[in-house]
Short mmCIF file of C-alpha atoms in Angstrom, two decimals:
data_model
loop_
_atom_site.label_atom_id
_atom_site.label_comp_id
_atom_site.label_asym_id
_atom_site.label_seq_id
_atom_site.Cartn_x
_atom_site.Cartn_y
_atom_site.Cartn_z
CA MET A 230 33.39 99.71 151.10
CA ALA A 231 36.64 97.99 150.40
CA LYS A 232 36.21 95.08 152.80
CA ASP A 233 38.18 92.77 150.53
CA MET A 234 41.33 94.84 150.98
CA THR A 235 43.91 94.76 153.77
CA LEU A 236 46.72 97.21 154.43
CA LEU A 237 49.43 96.84 157.04
CA TRP A 238 51.26 100.13 157.35
CA GLY A 239 53.65 102.28 159.37
CA SER A 240 53.19 105.96 160.19
CA GLY A 241 55.18 108.43 158.09
CA SER A 242 56.59 105.89 155.65
CA PRO A 243 56.29 107.38 152.14
CA PRO A 244 55.60 103.98 150.52
CA CYS A 245 52.74 103.28 152.96
CA TRP A 246 51.35 106.76 152.61
CA ARG A 247 51.27 106.48 148.80
CA VAL A 248 48.98 103.47 149.01
CA GLN A 249 46.75 105.18 151.58
CA ILE A 250 46.40 108.27 149.38
CA ALA A 251 45.63 106.15 146.31
CA LEU A 252 42.92 104.26 148.22
CA GLU A 253 41.29 107.53 149.33
CA GLU A 254 41.49 109.02 145.84
CA LYS A 255 39.76 105.95 144.41
CA SER A 256 37.02 106.17 147.08
CA LEU A 257 38.14 102.88 148.58
CA GLN A 258 37.51 103.62 152.22
CA GLY A 259 36.65 101.01 154.83
CA TYR A 260 39.46 98.59 154.06
CA ASN A 261 40.95 96.45 156.81
CA GLN A 262 44.02 98.09 158.18
CA LYS A 263 46.55 97.83 160.94
CA LEU A 264 49.06 100.45 162.00
CA LEU A 265 52.37 98.82 162.94
CA ARG A 266 55.46 100.31 164.55
CA PHE A 267 58.86 100.25 162.88
CA ASP A 268 60.59 101.09 166.19
CA LYS A 269 59.15 97.92 167.69
CA MET A 270 60.28 95.98 164.57
CA GLU A 271 56.68 95.01 163.91
CA HIS A 272 57.42 95.05 160.17
CA LYS A 273 59.38 91.84 160.78
CA SER A 274 56.47 90.16 162.61
CA GLN A 275 54.98 86.92 161.35
CA GLU A 276 51.80 88.76 160.37
CA VAL A 277 53.76 90.96 157.96
CA MET A 278 56.07 88.19 156.74
CA ASP A 279 53.01 86.11 155.80
CA MET A 280 51.83 88.87 153.46
CA ASN A 281 55.19 90.36 152.52
CA PRO A 282 58.14 87.95 152.82
CA ARG A 283 60.49 90.93 152.40
CA GLY A 284 59.40 92.06 155.89
CA GLN A 285 58.55 95.55 154.70
CA LEU A 286 55.59 97.87 154.95
CA PRO A 287 53.26 98.43 153.25
CA ALA A 288 51.85 94.94 152.97
CA PHE A 289 48.72 95.17 150.87
CA LYS A 290 46.27 92.77 149.36
CA HIS A 291 43.04 92.93 147.42
CA GLY A 292 41.35 89.56 147.68
CA ASN A 293 44.17 87.15 146.87
CA ASN A 294 46.13 89.72 144.89
CA VAL A 295 49.23 90.82 146.76
CA LEU A 296 50.69 94.26 145.98
CA ASN A 297 53.37 95.08 148.50
CA GLU A 298 55.35 97.42 146.26
CA SER A 299 53.70 100.82 146.67
CA TYR A 300 54.04 101.80 142.99
CA ALA A 301 52.56 98.46 142.00
CA ALA A 302 49.60 99.00 144.34
CA CYS A 303 48.95 102.52 143.03
CA LEU A 304 49.03 101.47 139.36
CA TYR A 305 46.90 98.41 140.08
CA LEU A 306 44.26 100.39 141.99
CA GLU A 307 44.00 102.98 139.22
CA SER A 308 43.66 100.23 136.63
CA GLU A 309 41.11 98.13 138.56
CA PHE A 310 38.97 101.09 139.67
CA LYS A 311 39.43 103.34 136.66
CA SER A 312 35.98 104.88 136.71
CA GLN A 313 35.71 105.13 140.50
CA GLY A 314 36.82 108.15 142.52
CA ASN A 315 39.38 110.49 140.97
CA LYS A 316 41.05 109.71 137.68
CA LEU A 317 44.78 109.49 138.43
CA ILE A 318 46.27 108.98 134.95
CA PRO A 319 45.63 111.81 132.47
CA ASP A 320 44.20 111.01 129.02
CA CYS A 321 46.31 113.64 127.29
CA SER A 322 49.55 112.08 126.00
CA ALA A 323 51.79 114.97 127.03
CA GLU A 324 50.44 115.05 130.59
CA LYS A 325 50.56 111.27 130.81
CA ALA A 326 54.22 111.25 129.73
CA LEU A 327 55.07 113.93 132.29
CA MET A 328 53.16 112.04 134.96
CA TYR A 329 55.07 108.80 134.40
CA GLN A 330 58.37 110.65 134.15
CA ARG A 331 57.89 112.53 137.45
CA MET A 332 56.46 109.47 139.17
CA PHE A 333 59.62 107.47 138.51
CA GLU A 334 61.99 110.34 139.19
CA GLY A 335 60.21 110.38 142.55
CA LEU A 336 61.92 107.10 143.43
CA THR A 337 65.28 108.83 143.01
CA LEU A 338 64.19 111.74 145.21
CA ASN A 339 63.02 109.33 147.88
CA GLN A 340 66.22 107.29 147.73
CA LYS A 341 68.44 110.36 148.04
CA MET A 342 66.35 111.58 150.97
CA ALA A 343 66.62 108.21 152.71
CA ASP A 344 70.40 108.15 152.11
CA VAL A 345 70.66 111.32 154.22
CA ILE A 346 68.03 110.75 156.89
CA TYR A 347 68.78 107.08 157.54
CA TYR A 348 72.55 107.14 157.09
CA ASN A 349 73.35 106.12 160.67
CA TRP A 350 70.60 103.55 160.66
CA LYS A 351 71.66 101.97 157.36
CA VAL A 352 75.44 102.15 157.57
CA PRO A 353 77.18 100.18 160.35
CA GLU A 354 79.24 102.35 162.68
CA GLY A 355 82.64 101.19 161.46
CA GLU A 356 81.75 101.99 157.86
CA ARG A 357 80.59 105.58 158.33
CA HIS A 358 82.47 108.48 156.73
CA ASP A 359 81.98 112.21 157.03
CA SER A 360 82.84 112.47 153.34
CA ALA A 361 79.90 110.21 152.46
CA VAL A 362 77.55 112.19 154.71
CA LYS A 363 78.59 115.42 153.03
CA ARG A 364 78.27 113.93 149.55
CA ASN A 365 74.82 112.51 150.28
CA ARG A 366 73.68 115.91 151.54
CA ASP A 367 75.05 117.69 148.45
CA VAL A 368 73.35 115.14 146.20
CA LEU A 369 70.04 115.61 148.02
CA SER A 370 70.34 119.36 147.83
CA ALA A 371 70.81 119.25 144.04
CA GLU A 372 67.87 116.85 143.75
CA VAL A 373 65.53 119.06 145.79
CA LYS A 374 66.49 122.08 143.66
CA LEU A 375 65.49 120.08 140.59
CA TRP A 376 62.01 119.51 142.02
CA GLU A 377 61.66 123.16 143.02
CA GLY A 378 62.47 123.94 139.36
CA TYR A 379 59.84 121.47 138.11
CA LEU A 380 57.15 123.36 140.02
CA GLN A 381 58.51 126.73 138.84
CA LYS A 382 58.04 125.61 135.25
CA ALA A 383 54.80 123.66 135.81
CA SER A 384 51.72 124.54 133.81
CA GLY A 385 49.42 123.73 136.75
CA SER A 386 49.71 123.40 140.50
CA PHE A 387 50.55 119.71 140.35
CA PHE A 388 53.57 117.75 139.16
CA ALA A 389 51.96 116.72 135.89
CA GLY A 390 49.62 119.53 135.00
CA LYS A 391 46.32 120.86 136.26
CA ASN A 392 45.12 117.74 138.01
CA PHE A 393 46.27 115.65 140.92
CA SER A 394 47.69 112.45 139.39
CA LEU A 395 49.74 109.39 140.31
CA ALA A 396 52.80 111.68 140.17
CA ASP A 397 51.37 113.51 143.19
CA VAL A 398 50.15 110.35 144.92
CA THR A 399 53.69 108.98 144.81
CA VAL A 400 55.79 112.14 145.28
CA TYR A 401 53.74 114.16 147.79
CA PRO A 402 54.71 111.91 150.73
CA SER A 403 58.40 112.50 149.99
CA ILE A 404 57.92 116.26 149.78
CA ALA A 405 56.03 116.23 153.07
CA TYR A 406 58.78 114.08 154.57
CA LEU A 407 61.43 116.62 153.53
CA PHE A 408 59.59 119.42 155.32
CA HIS A 409 58.83 117.26 158.33
CA PHE A 410 62.58 116.72 158.59
CA GLY A 411 63.27 120.44 158.51
CA LEU A 412 63.59 121.50 154.86
CA CYS A 413 63.52 125.32 154.77
CA GLU A 414 60.24 126.66 153.36
CA GLU A 415 61.83 130.02 152.44
CA ARG A 416 64.55 128.35 150.40
CA TYR A 417 62.08 126.21 148.45
CA PRO A 418 58.98 128.39 148.08
CA LYS A 419 57.30 126.40 145.28
CA LEU A 420 57.73 123.10 147.08
CA ALA A 421 56.51 124.71 150.30
CA ALA A 422 53.40 126.07 148.54
CA TYR A 423 52.74 122.65 147.01
CA TYR A 424 53.24 120.98 150.39
CA ASN A 425 50.98 123.39 152.28
CA SER A 426 48.20 123.74 149.73
CA ASN A 427 47.72 119.99 149.51
CA LYS A 428 47.63 119.40 153.27
CA ASP A 429 43.89 119.93 153.20
CA ARG A 430 43.20 117.76 150.20
CA PRO A 431 40.79 115.13 151.57
CA SER A 432 42.92 112.11 150.59
CA ILE A 433 45.99 113.62 152.24
CA LYS A 434 44.27 115.05 155.30
CA ALA A 435 42.56 111.71 155.99
CA THR A 436 45.87 109.86 155.88
CA TRP A 437 48.24 112.36 157.54
CA PRO A 438 50.77 110.31 159.55
CA PRO A 439 49.42 109.94 163.09
CA THR A 440 52.91 110.21 164.62
CA TRP A 441 53.29 113.58 162.89
CA LEU A 442 50.00 114.78 164.36
CA GLU A 443 51.31 113.82 167.80
CA ASN A 444 54.61 115.61 167.14
CA PRO A 445 53.98 118.33 164.53
CA GLN A 446 57.34 119.96 165.28
CA GLY A 447 59.24 117.33 163.33
CA GLN A 448 63.01 117.29 163.17
CA ASP A 449 65.63 119.64 161.78
CA GLN A 450 68.02 117.24 160.07
CA LEU A 451 67.43 118.82 156.65
CA LYS A 452 67.37 122.49 157.66
CA ASP A 453 70.60 123.26 155.78
CA ILE A 454 69.76 121.31 152.64
CA MET B 204 57.79 103.28 111.56
CA ALA B 205 58.48 105.20 114.71
CA LYS B 206 60.24 108.16 113.14
CA ASP B 207 58.91 110.53 115.81
CA MET B 208 60.85 108.70 118.52
CA THR B 209 64.48 109.08 119.58
CA LEU B 210 66.46 106.87 121.91
CA LEU B 211 69.98 107.54 123.15
CA TRP B 212 71.28 104.40 124.80
CA GLY B 213 74.29 102.51 126.15
CA SER B 214 75.09 98.85 125.51
CA GLY B 215 74.27 96.43 128.35
CA SER B 216 72.52 98.95 130.57
CA PRO B 217 69.35 97.29 131.93
CA PRO B 218 67.35 100.56 131.88
CA CYS B 219 68.23 101.17 128.21
CA TRP B 220 67.55 97.58 127.27
CA ARG B 221 64.09 97.69 128.88
CA VAL B 222 63.05 100.53 126.60
CA GLN B 223 64.49 98.79 123.55
CA ILE B 224 62.58 95.59 124.33
CA ALA B 225 59.35 97.51 124.92
CA LEU B 226 59.74 99.30 121.56
CA GLU B 227 60.23 95.97 119.77
CA GLU B 228 57.30 94.34 121.55
CA LYS B 229 55.05 97.22 120.51
CA SER B 230 56.25 96.94 116.87
CA LEU B 231 57.85 100.36 117.07
CA GLN B 232 60.88 99.74 114.92
CA GLY B 233 62.66 102.39 112.88
CA TYR B 234 63.04 104.95 115.63
CA ASN B 235 66.01 107.31 115.65
CA GLN B 236 68.70 105.96 117.88
CA LYS B 237 72.27 106.51 118.90
CA LEU B 238 74.51 104.13 120.79
CA LEU B 239 76.69 106.02 123.26
CA ARG B 240 79.59 104.82 125.37
CA PHE B 241 79.58 105.06 129.15
CA ASP B 242 83.36 104.48 129.27
CA LYS B 243 83.86 107.62 127.18
CA MET B 244 81.43 109.49 129.49
CA GLU B 245 79.17 110.17 126.51
CA HIS B 246 76.16 110.01 128.84
CA LYS B 247 77.34 113.37 130.19
CA SER B 248 77.59 114.92 126.70
CA GLN B 249 75.58 117.99 125.77
CA GLU B 250 73.43 115.88 123.44
CA VAL B 251 72.29 113.73 126.36
CA MET B 252 72.02 116.60 128.85
CA ASP B 253 69.69 118.42 126.42
CA MET B 254 67.27 115.48 126.55
CA ASN B 255 68.02 114.19 130.04
CA PRO B 256 69.40 116.81 132.43
CA ARG B 257 70.29 113.99 134.85
CA GLY B 258 73.00 112.94 132.38
CA GLN B 259 71.80 109.36 132.30
CA LEU B 260 70.88 106.84 129.64
CA PRO B 261 68.38 106.05 128.33
CA ALA B 262 67.26 109.41 127.04
CA PHE B 263 64.02 108.87 125.17
CA LYS B 264 61.41 111.04 123.56
CA HIS B 265 58.27 110.57 121.54
CA GLY B 266 57.53 113.83 119.76
CA ASN B 267 57.89 116.38 122.53
CA ASN B 268 57.15 113.88 125.27
CA VAL B 269 60.27 113.07 127.27
CA LEU B 270 60.45 109.72 129.08
CA ASN B 271 63.95 109.19 130.40
CA GLU B 272 62.97 106.90 133.25
CA SER B 273 62.85 103.41 131.76
CA TYR B 274 59.79 102.29 133.71
CA ALA B 275 58.00 105.48 132.70
CA ALA B 276 58.84 104.84 129.04
CA CYS B 277 57.62 101.23 129.18
CA LEU B 278 54.30 102.12 130.84
CA TYR B 279 53.80 105.05 128.48
CA LEU B 280 54.47 102.97 125.35
CA GLU B 281 52.05 100.26 126.46
CA SER B 282 49.40 102.86 127.18
CA GLU B 283 49.87 104.86 123.96
CA PHE B 284 50.12 101.81 121.68
CA LYS B 285 47.77 99.48 123.52
CA SER B 286 46.41 97.69 120.48
CA GLN B 287 49.71 97.59 118.57
CA GLY B 288 52.22 94.74 118.78
CA ASN B 289 52.11 92.53 121.87
CA LYS B 290 49.85 93.28 124.79
CA LEU B 291 52.15 93.80 127.79
CA ILE B 292 49.66 94.26 130.65
CA PRO B 293 47.36 91.28 131.29
CA ASP B 294 43.59 91.84 131.51
CA CYS B 295 43.15 89.29 134.28
CA SER B 296 43.30 91.02 137.69
CA ALA B 297 45.42 88.33 139.35
CA GLU B 298 48.01 88.31 136.57
CA LYS B 299 48.00 92.09 136.43
CA ALA B 300 48.65 92.32 140.17
CA LEU B 301 51.49 89.83 139.92
CA MET B 302 52.91 91.69 136.94
CA TYR B 303 53.03 95.02 138.76
CA GLN B 304 54.39 93.39 141.91
CA ARG B 305 57.26 91.63 140.10
CA MET B 306 57.96 94.66 137.92
CA PHE B 307 58.62 96.84 140.95
CA GLU B 308 60.47 94.18 142.89
CA GLY B 309 62.69 94.18 139.81
CA LEU B 310 64.01 97.59 140.81
CA THR B 311 65.22 96.09 144.08
CA LEU B 312 66.92 93.21 142.26
CA ASN B 313 68.63 95.64 139.93
CA GLN B 314 69.76 97.88 142.78
CA LYS B 315 71.23 95.00 144.76
CA MET B 316 73.02 93.75 141.64
CA ALA B 317 74.47 97.22 140.97
CA ASP B 318 75.58 97.51 144.61
CA VAL B 319 77.80 94.47 144.06
CA ILE B 320 79.00 94.97 140.49
CA TYR B 321 79.65 98.71 140.73
CA TYR B 322 80.89 98.90 144.30
CA ASN B 323 84.38 100.13 143.39
CA TRP B 324 83.00 102.50 140.82
CA LYS B 325 80.40 103.99 143.16
CA VAL B 326 82.26 104.08 146.46
CA PRO B 327 85.38 106.30 146.72
CA GLU B 328 88.52 104.38 147.62
CA GLY B 329 88.85 105.72 151.17
CA GLU B 330 85.28 104.69 152.00
CA ARG B 331 85.44 101.05 150.90
CA HIS B 332 85.04 98.23 153.43
CA ASP B 333 85.34 94.49 153.01
CA SER B 334 82.43 94.12 155.42
CA ALA B 335 80.21 96.14 153.06
CA VAL B 336 81.33 94.10 150.06
CA LYS B 337 80.50 90.87 151.88
CA ARG B 338 77.14 92.18 153.07
CA ASN B 339 76.19 93.39 149.59
CA ARG B 340 77.03 89.98 148.16
CA ASP B 341 75.00 88.17 150.82
CA VAL B 342 72.07 90.49 150.19
CA LEU B 343 72.27 89.88 146.44
CA SER B 344 72.49 86.14 146.96
CA ALA B 345 69.29 86.14 149.05
CA GLU B 346 67.59 88.29 146.43
CA VAL B 347 68.54 86.03 143.53
CA LYS B 348 67.26 82.99 145.47
CA LEU B 349 63.93 84.78 145.85
CA TRP B 350 63.65 85.17 142.07
CA GLU B 351 64.64 81.54 141.48
CA GLY B 352 61.77 80.69 143.85
CA TYR B 353 59.34 82.89 141.95
CA LEU B 354 59.98 80.91 138.78
CA GLN B 355 59.75 77.60 140.68
CA LYS B 356 56.26 78.54 141.79
CA ALA B 357 55.21 80.28 138.55
CA SER B 358 52.12 79.09 136.70
CA GLY B 359 53.69 79.85 133.32
CA SER B 360 57.16 80.38 131.91
CA PHE B 361 57.13 84.10 132.55
CA PHE B 362 57.26 86.21 135.69
CA ALA B 363 53.55 86.99 135.65
CA GLY B 364 51.91 83.97 134.07
CA LYS B 365 51.68 82.49 130.62
CA ASN B 366 52.49 85.59 128.62
CA PHE B 367 55.47 87.87 128.29
CA SER B 368 54.51 91.08 130.09
CA LEU B 369 56.01 94.31 131.39
CA ALA B 370 57.39 92.25 134.29
CA ASP B 371 59.60 90.46 131.76
CA VAL B 372 60.39 93.60 129.75
CA THR B 373 61.75 95.20 132.91
CA VAL B 374 63.32 92.22 134.73
CA TYR B 375 64.81 90.16 131.87
CA PRO B 376 67.70 92.60 131.34
CA SER B 377 68.71 92.24 135.00
CA ILE B 378 68.58 88.45 134.84
CA ALA B 379 70.70 88.49 131.67
CA TYR B 380 73.09 90.89 133.38
CA LEU B 381 73.50 88.50 136.32
CA PHE B 382 74.49 85.66 134.01
CA HIS B 383 76.72 87.89 131.91
CA PHE B 384 78.55 88.70 135.12
CA GLY B 385 79.03 85.05 135.94
CA LEU B 386 75.98 83.85 137.89
CA CYS B 387 76.14 80.05 138.04
CA GLU B 388 73.53 78.41 135.78
CA GLU B 389 73.63 75.14 137.75
CA ARG B 390 72.87 76.90 141.03
CA TYR B 391 69.89 78.76 139.58
CA PRO B 392 68.34 76.36 137.06
CA LYS B 393 64.98 78.11 136.73
CA LEU B 394 66.55 81.51 136.17
CA ALA B 395 69.01 79.96 133.71
CA ALA B 396 66.17 78.31 131.76
CA TYR B 397 64.27 81.61 131.70
CA TYR B 398 67.39 83.45 130.57
CA ASN B 399 68.26 80.98 127.83
CA SER B 400 64.79 80.31 126.48
CA ASN B 401 64.11 84.02 125.98
CA LYS B 402 67.39 84.76 124.21
CA ASP B 403 65.71 83.97 120.91
CA ARG B 404 62.57 85.96 121.54
CA PRO B 405 62.56 88.46 118.65
CA SER B 406 62.41 91.58 120.86
CA ILE B 407 65.34 90.36 122.94
CA LYS B 408 67.43 88.96 120.11
CA ALA B 409 67.06 92.18 118.14
CA THR B 410 68.28 94.25 121.08
CA TRP B 411 70.99 92.01 122.54
CA PRO B 412 73.77 94.31 123.84
CA PRO B 413 76.33 94.74 121.03
CA THR B 414 79.23 94.79 123.50
CA TRP B 415 78.09 91.37 124.76
CA LEU B 416 78.06 90.01 121.21
CA GLU B 417 81.65 91.20 120.82
CA ASN B 418 82.62 89.63 124.14
CA PRO B 419 80.19 86.76 124.87
CA GLN B 420 82.45 85.42 127.60
CA GLY B 421 81.35 88.08 130.07
CA GLN B 422 82.87 88.36 133.52
CA ASP B 423 82.94 86.15 136.58
CA GLN B 424 82.30 88.63 139.37
CA LEU B 425 79.09 86.87 140.41
CA LYS B 426 80.22 83.24 140.08
CA ASP B 427 79.99 82.63 143.84
CA ILE B 428 76.67 84.38 144.39
#
């Protein structure tokens, strides 16, 4: 029981979901947690600001150790609980290299996805341009093709080999996000297979975004990507 | 001698510099390396594309293991050469947590810096707005103040305690970049002290950007930040 840990999170946010998956994988259930709502601006509440002065979710701490950056939390949890739950960093040098490489490329994928999905939210009305929207979509499309190619060439069913690793902990939420926002399963069959086959993985099933369960239909913003 | 390693890099690029510092800290001198020029678009050359299909620098490999993402390379090198050179991840849980937290916040600092410095390079002419320029500068200013505050409250002279760690390997290049682009030393005394006192650290001195040595004056784009 991880009673000395606290996680403030928002439903569907890839950074929050990464930390939740890592906690499950390391058998760290039973932590204190609170689901907050972005649409009510609860990520700017005093409770969050006290833990994460950037006013972002996740806000996570283990005892007095604060790890609000999701990648930081994942690496820390694997390091502190190395022999507990599932091993998330491979011993083999080649797999380890691939794991780190994909894990950090995942930040680029997530950024390019956010640039498309949150364009109107991030860019003030007077600064919006159709040319930027088109470019962002083209850039995302090229990026998603890259990831489809990674799985085509993969030696196992995961991003860094035969085992679920930190590359999957960090990238799976973005892949799920793409499909939730309408990415076409037929156009990206390897990504779709990866997405669907891991839905039932215990760590992912246990942490599936509650707002997505309420509205499994999702959106279609990315259907032409 | 690290003859089984190859690094293609560009002068002044924080991601390239991170990998160079990590290699020095781990006593991995003697690797194959080639300095390429961004202004001649050499990062899009076939030689780079063969190693890094994203057409970005750094491009780095150790044997057949490719680690083009600078954070991936740093974490990999520390893991593979744990007992060689300087230890870059603290054993102490609290320092380790702080190290990971600062390391990943460093990506945000670097992004906000790039949004200001490379605005005209990244945003096509017809999409530029003075309001965006002003906002980006305000955002960077708030971010830099945060880092000044981190050093004010630090228990040692480094970002995660008394020892130079991966937090410094990854963030120092961005801090140096800020000052090279004119950040005011008087306005940010802690950051300036950190910047200046580490200039002579062997790993940093040995890898100081050659274009900065040729033109130590730098630029003044950030003097009002």
